[in-house]
GROMACS .gro file of N, CA and C in nm:
model
  291
    1UNK      N    1  11.047   8.844   9.404
    1UNK     CA    2  11.154   8.682   9.463
    1UNK      C    3  11.057   8.794   9.633
    2UNK      N    4  10.916   8.689   9.702
    2UNK     CA    5  10.886   8.740   9.807
    2UNK      C    6  10.937   8.771   9.944
    3UNK      N    7  11.041   8.703   9.921
    3UNK     CA    8  11.091   8.612  10.026
    3UNK      C    9  11.197   8.736  10.058
    4UNK      N   10  11.277   8.771   9.951
    4UNK     CA   11  11.377   8.877   9.944
    4UNK      C   12  11.330   9.028   9.943
    5UNK      N   13  11.207   9.024   9.948
    5UNK     CA   14  11.203   9.156   9.945
    5UNK      C   15  11.214   9.211   9.807
    6UNK      N   16  11.212   9.179   9.701
    6UNK     CA   17  11.240   9.197   9.569
    6UNK      C   18  11.110   9.195   9.492
    7UNK      N   19  11.062   9.333   9.439
    7UNK     CA   20  10.880   9.406   9.352
    7UNK      C   21  10.985   9.445   9.314
    8UNK      N   22  11.003   9.434   9.149
    8UNK     CA   23  11.051   9.528   9.069
    8UNK      C   24  11.049   9.400   8.931
    9UNK      N   25  11.024   9.496   8.815
    9UNK     CA   26  11.025   9.422   8.660
    9UNK      C   27  11.103   9.502   8.514
   10UNK      N   28  11.106   9.395   8.527
   10UNK     CA   29  11.166   9.488   8.344
   10UNK      C   30  11.091   9.414   8.221
   11UNK      N   31  11.139   9.563   8.141
   11UNK     CA   32  11.094   9.538   8.001
   11UNK      C   33  11.198   9.458   7.908
   12UNK      N   34  11.147   9.321   7.844
   12UNK     CA   35  11.254   9.326   7.696
   12UNK      C   36  11.191   9.354   7.629
   13UNK      N   37  11.246   9.296   7.449
   13UNK     CA   38  11.164   9.286   7.366
   13UNK      C   39  11.288   9.172   7.342
   14UNK      N   40  11.213   9.053   7.282
   14UNK     CA   41  11.232   8.944   7.270
   14UNK      C   42  11.262   8.887   7.053
   15UNK      N   43  11.348   8.864   7.014
   15UNK     CA   44  11.303   8.828   6.896
   15UNK      C   45  11.300   8.765   6.852
   16UNK      N   46  11.302   8.661   6.723
   16UNK     CA   47  11.282   8.536   6.637
   16UNK      C   48  11.432   8.408   6.779
   17UNK      N   49  11.587   8.493   6.741
   17UNK     CA   50  11.684   8.433   6.822
   17UNK      C   51  11.701   8.416   6.924
   18UNK      N   52  11.742   8.331   6.928
   18UNK     CA   53  11.806   8.360   7.116
   18UNK      C   54  11.902   8.420   7.100
   19UNK      N   55  11.836   8.459   7.286
   19UNK     CA   56  11.951   8.593   7.341
   19UNK      C   57  11.925   8.563   7.515
   20UNK      N   58  12.068   8.600   7.552
   20UNK     CA   59  12.091   8.556   7.733
   20UNK      C   60  12.114   8.713   7.824
   21UNK      N   61  12.021   8.763   7.920
   21UNK     CA   62  12.013   8.817   7.982
   21UNK      C   63  12.059   8.822   8.081
   22UNK      N   64  12.151   8.884   8.219
   22UNK     CA   65  12.154   8.898   8.332
   22UNK      C   66  12.085   9.038   8.403
   23UNK      N   67  12.034   9.024   8.495
   23UNK     CA   68  11.962   9.132   8.532
   23UNK      C   69  12.059   9.117   8.663
   24UNK      N   70  12.056   9.195   8.773
   24UNK     CA   71  12.153   9.255   8.902
   24UNK      C   72  11.986   9.336   8.956
   25UNK      N   73  12.017   9.303   9.093
   25UNK     CA   74  11.906   9.406   9.168
   25UNK      C   75  12.021   9.449   9.332
   26UNK      N   76  12.007   9.564   9.261
   26UNK     CA   77  12.121   9.616   9.411
   26UNK      C   78  11.997   9.689   9.550
   27UNK      N   79  12.096   9.704   9.661
   27UNK     CA   80  11.984   9.740   9.790
   27UNK      C   81  12.023   9.937   9.785
   28UNK      N   82  11.903   9.881   9.885
   28UNK     CA   83  11.897  10.097   9.887
   28UNK      C   84  11.899  10.047  10.013
   29UNK      N   85  11.900  10.200  10.078
   29UNK     CA   86  11.825  10.214  10.228
   29UNK      C   87  11.778  10.259  10.332
   30UNK      N   88  11.671  10.245  10.346
   30UNK     CA   89  11.530  10.332  10.419
   30UNK      C   90  11.546  10.343  10.562
   31UNK      N   91  11.520  10.436  10.617
   31UNK     CA   92  11.600  10.493  10.692
   31UNK      C   93  11.441  10.569  10.780
   32UNK      N   94  11.424  10.513  10.928
   32UNK     CA   95  11.291  10.473  11.010
   32UNK      C   96  11.347  10.573  11.123
   33UNK      N   97  11.236  10.667  11.219
   33UNK     CA   98  11.240  10.790  11.280
   33UNK      C   99  11.121  10.770  11.255
   34UNK      N  100  11.086  10.716  11.453
   34UNK     CA  101  11.016  10.670  11.491
   34UNK      C  102  10.976  10.689  11.666
   35UNK      N  103  10.865  10.667  11.732
   35UNK     CA  104  10.880  10.668  11.827
   35UNK      C  105  10.903  10.519  11.909
   36UNK      N  106  10.990  10.492  12.066
   36UNK     CA  107  11.018  10.429  12.090
   36UNK      C  108  10.909  10.334  12.110
   37UNK      N  109  10.966  10.163  12.065
   37UNK     CA  110  10.870  10.050  12.082
   37UNK      C  111  10.810  10.044  11.977
   38UNK      N  112  10.766  10.188  11.828
   38UNK     CA  113  10.713  10.126  11.723
   38UNK      C  114  10.743  10.003  11.621
   39UNK      N  115  10.653   9.917  11.624
   39UNK     CA  116  10.654   9.874  11.564
   39UNK      C  117  10.731   9.856  11.417
   40UNK      N  118  10.804   9.854  11.326
   40UNK     CA  119  10.841   9.829  11.186
   40UNK      C  120  10.834   9.801  11.027
   41UNK      N  121  10.708   9.782  11.009
   41UNK     CA  122  10.725   9.666  10.892
   41UNK      C  123  10.772   9.709  10.764
   42UNK      N  124  10.810   9.631  10.654
   42UNK     CA  125  10.885   9.668  10.513
   42UNK      C  126  10.776   9.511  10.457
   43UNK      N  127  10.639   9.557  10.422
   43UNK     CA  128  10.641   9.446  10.273
   43UNK      C  129  10.531   9.326  10.399
   44UNK      N  130  10.463   9.438  10.490
   44UNK     CA  131  10.460   9.271  10.540
   44UNK      C  132  10.539   9.181  10.680
   45UNK      N  133  10.674   9.280  10.632
   45UNK     CA  134  10.757   9.198  10.730
   45UNK      C  135  10.827   9.277  10.861
   46UNK      N  136  10.822   9.229  10.941
   46UNK     CA  137  10.873   9.316  11.080
   46UNK      C  138  11.051   9.317  11.073
   47UNK      N  139  11.072   9.480  11.021
   47UNK     CA  140  11.186   9.467  11.010
   47UNK      C  141  11.241   9.524  11.116
   48UNK      N  142  11.222   9.541  11.255
   48UNK     CA  143  11.294   9.628  11.388
   48UNK      C  144  11.132   9.696  11.449
   49UNK      N  145  11.225   9.715  11.593
   49UNK     CA  146  11.170   9.806  11.634
   49UNK      C  147  11.232   9.991  11.652
   50UNK      N  148  11.162  10.031  11.682
   50UNK     CA  149  11.170  10.200  11.704
   50UNK      C  150  11.287  10.219  11.836
   51UNK      N  151  11.392  10.276  11.818
   51UNK     CA  152  11.523  10.258  11.944
   51UNK      C  153  11.435  10.336  12.090
   52UNK      N  154  11.414  10.333  12.201
   52UNK     CA  155  11.452  10.425  12.341
   52UNK      C  156  11.480  10.568  12.281
   53UNK      N  157  11.566  10.632  12.204
   53UNK     CA  158  11.701  10.688  12.206
   53UNK      C  159  11.600  10.762  12.090
   54UNK      N  160  11.459  10.724  11.965
   54UNK     CA  161  11.412  10.756  11.824
   54UNK      C  162  11.511  10.758  11.749
   55UNK      N  163  11.676  10.760  11.742
   55UNK     CA  164  11.724  10.742  11.586
   55UNK      C  165  11.691  10.720  11.541
   56UNK      N  166  11.732  10.746  11.415
   56UNK     CA  167  11.678  10.642  11.271
   56UNK      C  168  11.814  10.558  11.253
   57UNK      N  169  11.668  10.475  11.197
   57UNK     CA  170  11.710  10.336  11.197
   57UNK      C  171  11.742  10.260  11.038
   58UNK      N  172  11.857  10.208  11.024
   58UNK     CA  173  11.882  10.238  10.828
   58UNK      C  174  11.938  10.092  10.851
   59UNK      N  175  11.750  10.114  10.719
   59UNK     CA  176  11.797   9.919  10.655
   59UNK      C  177  11.796   9.905  10.530
   60UNK      N  178  11.866   9.814  10.503
   60UNK     CA  179  11.888   9.759  10.421
   60UNK      C  180  11.794   9.758  10.299
   61UNK      N  181  11.745   9.724  10.219
   61UNK     CA  182  11.651   9.675  10.091
   61UNK      C  183  11.677   9.661   9.959
   62UNK      N  184  11.610   9.540   9.847
   62UNK     CA  185  11.609   9.553   9.727
   62UNK      C  186  11.557   9.654   9.707
   63UNK      N  187  11.568   9.709   9.570
   63UNK     CA  188  11.504   9.789   9.501
   63UNK      C  189  11.335   9.724   9.477
   64UNK      N  190  11.271   9.871   9.409
   64UNK     CA  191  11.231   9.847   9.363
   64UNK      C  192  11.012   9.914   9.471
   65UNK      N  193  11.027   9.867   9.440
   65UNK     CA  194  10.831   9.922   9.502
   65UNK      C  195  10.752   9.848   9.633
   66UNK      N  196  10.774   9.959   9.749
   66UNK     CA  197  10.765   9.849   9.879
   66UNK      C  198  10.574   9.926   9.929
   67UNK      N  199  10.573   9.879  10.028
   67UNK     CA  200  10.554   9.932  10.161
   67UNK      C  201  10.617   9.907  10.320
   68UNK      N  202  10.593  10.050  10.384
   68UNK     CA  203  10.625  10.026  10.500
   68UNK      C  204  10.484  10.086  10.610
   69UNK      N  205  10.504  10.055  10.669
   69UNK     CA  206  10.412  10.045  10.793
   69UNK      C  207  10.476  10.042  10.976
   70UNK      N  208  10.422  10.100  10.970
   70UNK     CA  209  10.456  10.161  11.163
   70UNK      C  210  10.362  10.149  11.240
   71UNK      N  211  10.374  10.099  11.310
   71UNK     CA  212  10.294  10.058  11.474
   71UNK      C  213  10.323  10.088  11.636
   72UNK      N  214  10.210  10.176  11.679
   72UNK     CA  215  10.242  10.176  11.769
   72UNK      C  216  10.083  10.172  11.899
   73UNK      N  217  10.106  10.041  11.948
   73UNK     CA  218   9.998  10.013  12.009
   73UNK      C  219   9.839  10.068  11.897
   74UNK      N  220   9.790  10.113  11.904
   74UNK     CA  221   9.662  10.056  11.777
   74UNK      C  222   9.693  10.172  11.663
   75UNK      N  223   9.767  10.241  11.676
   75UNK     CA  224   9.779  10.353  11.574
   75UNK      C  225   9.905  10.277  11.499
   76UNK      N  226   9.820  10.308  11.341
   76UNK     CA  227   9.889  10.284  11.231
   76UNK      C  228   9.926  10.397  11.102
   77UNK      N  229  10.043  10.367  11.078
   77UNK     CA  230  10.050  10.481  10.935
   77UNK      C  231  10.149  10.402  10.839
   78UNK      N  232  10.118  10.355  10.724
   78UNK     CA  233  10.208  10.369  10.604
   78UNK      C  234  10.197  10.412  10.448
   79UNK      N  235  10.296  10.369  10.413
   79UNK     CA  236  10.278  10.475  10.278
   79UNK      C  237  10.374  10.331  10.198
   80UNK      N  238  10.290  10.340  10.081
   80UNK     CA  239  10.430  10.294   9.965
   80UNK      C  240  10.504  10.369   9.909
   81UNK      N  241  10.649  10.338   9.861
   81UNK     CA  242  10.717  10.370   9.774
   81UNK      C  243  10.837  10.291   9.700
   82UNK      N  244  10.813  10.387   9.587
   82UNK     CA  245  11.003  10.283   9.489
   82UNK      C  246  11.153  10.299   9.552
   83UNK      N  247  11.210  10.179   9.550
   83UNK     CA  248  11.342  10.289   9.605
   83UNK      C  249  11.437  10.192   9.465
   84UNK      N  250  11.503  10.345   9.447
   84UNK     CA  251  11.601  10.275   9.331
   84UNK      C  252  11.771  10.216   9.401
   85UNK      N  253  11.831  10.154   9.330
   85UNK     CA  254  11.991  10.064   9.390
   85UNK      C  255  12.013  10.154   9.408
   86UNK      N  256  12.072  10.191   9.538
   86UNK     CA  257  12.185  10.247   9.615
   86UNK      C  258  12.138  10.405   9.703
   87UNK      N  259  11.992  10.435   9.661
   87UNK     CA  260  11.911  10.480   9.720
   87UNK      C  261  11.899  10.503   9.819
   88UNK      N  262  11.903  10.594   9.894
   88UNK     CA  263  11.837  10.646  10.031
   88UNK      C  264  11.740  10.734  10.061
   89UNK      N  265  11.611  10.672  10.134
   89UNK     CA  266  11.443  10.713  10.170
   89UNK      C  267  11.448  10.699  10.301
   90UNK      N  268  11.389  10.788  10.380
   90UNK     CA  269  11.370  10.840  10.517
   90UNK      C  270  11.224  10.921  10.504
   91UNK      N  271  11.186  10.829  10.616
   91UNK     CA  272  11.012  10.876  10.707
   91UNK      C  273  11.052  10.911  10.847
   92UNK      N  274  10.970  11.017  10.881
   92UNK     CA  275  10.957  11.065  11.057
   92UNK      C  276  10.889  11.037  11.041
   93UNK      N  277  10.836  10.944  11.177
   93UNK     CA  278  10.643  10.895  11.181
   93UNK      C  279  10.627  10.927  11.330
   94UNK      N  280  10.507  11.006  11.350
   94UNK     CA  281  10.557  11.074  11.393
   94UNK      C  282  10.386  11.016  11.505
   95UNK      N  283  10.354  10.921  11.580
   95UNK     CA  284  10.257  10.817  11.612
   95UNK      C  285  10.247  10.819  11.735
   96UNK      N  286  10.084  10.871  11.817
   96UNK     CA  287  10.081  10.852  12.044
   96UNK      C  288   9.942  10.702  12.004
   97UNK      N  289   9.977  10.663  12.113
   97UNK     CA  290   9.889  10.529  12.128
   97UNK      C  291   9.824  10.636  12.171
   0.00000   0.00000   0.00000
């Protein structure tokens, strides 16, 4: 579900008889420390701007495969990552304009 930022897959084996399966997706958290005013994007969606204090900002994200990008002026940094439900990942990004 691109609008919710869910990019996850499950493998199941289907037999001849009818089955019913329920799946739930959990949230994890991404912390970002970046230069003041840096734009923070996850999966191409702007999720915020780094505060002046440079504090680490925690962003709730659904489990799955994601890409984070941080921009300051013309400088860009990005990285793909996999997040599991309840997991916390941190990025410390240092860029200059």
